[in-house]
């Protein structure tokens, strides 16, 4: 299980409003989902945090997946 925090979420919401923050959240979740395997799952934990479940993954494999996600954003 991994937690993905959207660092710029609060700033986007403050400057552009709640709807822009929601769109950012959905966009990032979609980008992450596109890069995960079909068995993996992503979901919302709160306004600026997503949870990612990497099925049947070792710690090292999870680190590699998460690093690829981080650098692709």
GROMACS .gro file of C-alpha atoms in nm:
model
   73
    1UNK     CA    1   0.000   0.000   0.000
    2UNK     CA    2   0.134   0.344  -0.092
    3UNK     CA    3   0.012   0.692  -0.010
    4UNK     CA    4   0.041   0.961  -0.278
    5UNK     CA    5   0.011   1.316  -0.153
    6UNK     CA    6  -0.067   1.592  -0.401
    7UNK     CA    7   0.173   1.864  -0.282
    8UNK     CA    8   0.022   2.145  -0.491
    9UNK     CA    9  -0.342   2.061  -0.418
   10UNK     CA   10  -0.390   2.322  -0.143
   11UNK     CA   11  -0.226   2.595  -0.349
   12UNK     CA   12  -0.433   2.514  -0.659
   13UNK     CA   13  -0.752   2.511  -0.454
   14UNK     CA   14  -0.663   2.839  -0.279
   15UNK     CA   15  -0.581   3.021  -0.604
   16UNK     CA   16  -0.824   2.861  -0.849
   17UNK     CA   17  -1.104   2.726  -0.628
   18UNK     CA   18  -1.240   2.390  -0.518
   19UNK     CA   19  -1.344   2.280  -0.867
   20UNK     CA   20  -0.988   2.323  -0.997
   21UNK     CA   21  -0.857   2.122  -0.702
   22UNK     CA   22  -1.106   1.846  -0.776
   23UNK     CA   23  -1.004   1.842  -1.142
   24UNK     CA   24  -0.635   1.821  -1.042
   25UNK     CA   25  -0.714   1.531  -0.809
   26UNK     CA   26  -0.905   1.342  -1.081
   27UNK     CA   27  -0.637   1.413  -1.344
   28UNK     CA   28  -0.353   1.284  -1.126
   29UNK     CA   29  -0.555   0.975  -1.028
   30UNK     CA   30  -0.620   0.904  -1.397
   31UNK     CA   31  -0.252   0.946  -1.486
   32UNK     CA   32  -0.148   0.709  -1.208
   33UNK     CA   33  -0.415   0.451  -1.301
   34UNK     CA   34  -0.290   0.453  -1.662
   35UNK     CA   35   0.058   0.363  -1.538
   36UNK     CA   36  -0.044   0.085  -1.300
   37UNK     CA   37  -0.099  -0.280  -1.377
   38UNK     CA   38  -0.456  -0.398  -1.424
   39UNK     CA   39  -0.456  -0.573  -1.083
   40UNK     CA   40  -0.344  -0.260  -0.896
   41UNK     CA   41  -0.595  -0.019  -0.745
   42UNK     CA   42  -0.603   0.354  -0.673
   43UNK     CA   43  -0.851   0.539  -0.455
   44UNK     CA   44  -0.907   0.862  -0.269
   45UNK     CA   45  -0.805   0.882   0.097
   46UNK     CA   46  -0.888   1.252   0.140
   47UNK     CA   47  -0.884   1.576  -0.058
   48UNK     CA   48  -0.512   1.580  -0.132
   49UNK     CA   49  -0.417   1.216  -0.080
   50UNK     CA   50  -0.455   0.903  -0.294
   51UNK     CA   51  -0.396   0.545  -0.189
   52UNK     CA   52  -0.240   0.291  -0.424
   53UNK     CA   53  -0.260  -0.084  -0.367
   54UNK     CA   54   0.011  -0.271  -0.557
   55UNK     CA   55  -0.097  -0.633  -0.569
   56UNK     CA   56   0.156  -0.915  -0.536
   57UNK     CA   57   0.450  -0.676  -0.523
   58UNK     CA   58   0.771  -0.696  -0.323
   59UNK     CA   59   0.902  -0.391  -0.141
   60UNK     CA   60   1.172  -0.339  -0.402
   61UNK     CA   61   0.926  -0.370  -0.692
   62UNK     CA   62   0.691  -0.125  -0.521
   63UNK     CA   63   0.975   0.127  -0.485
   64UNK     CA   64   1.055   0.094  -0.854
   65UNK     CA   65   0.689   0.142  -0.956
   66UNK     CA   66   0.647   0.443  -0.728
   67UNK     CA   67   0.970   0.603  -0.848
   68UNK     CA   68   0.855   0.563  -1.209
   69UNK     CA   69   0.523   0.724  -1.117
   70UNK     CA   70   0.694   1.013  -0.941
   71UNK     CA   71   0.924   1.088  -1.233
   72UNK     CA   72   0.645   1.059  -1.491
   73UNK     CA   73   0.433   1.330  -1.329
   0.00000   0.00000   0.00000
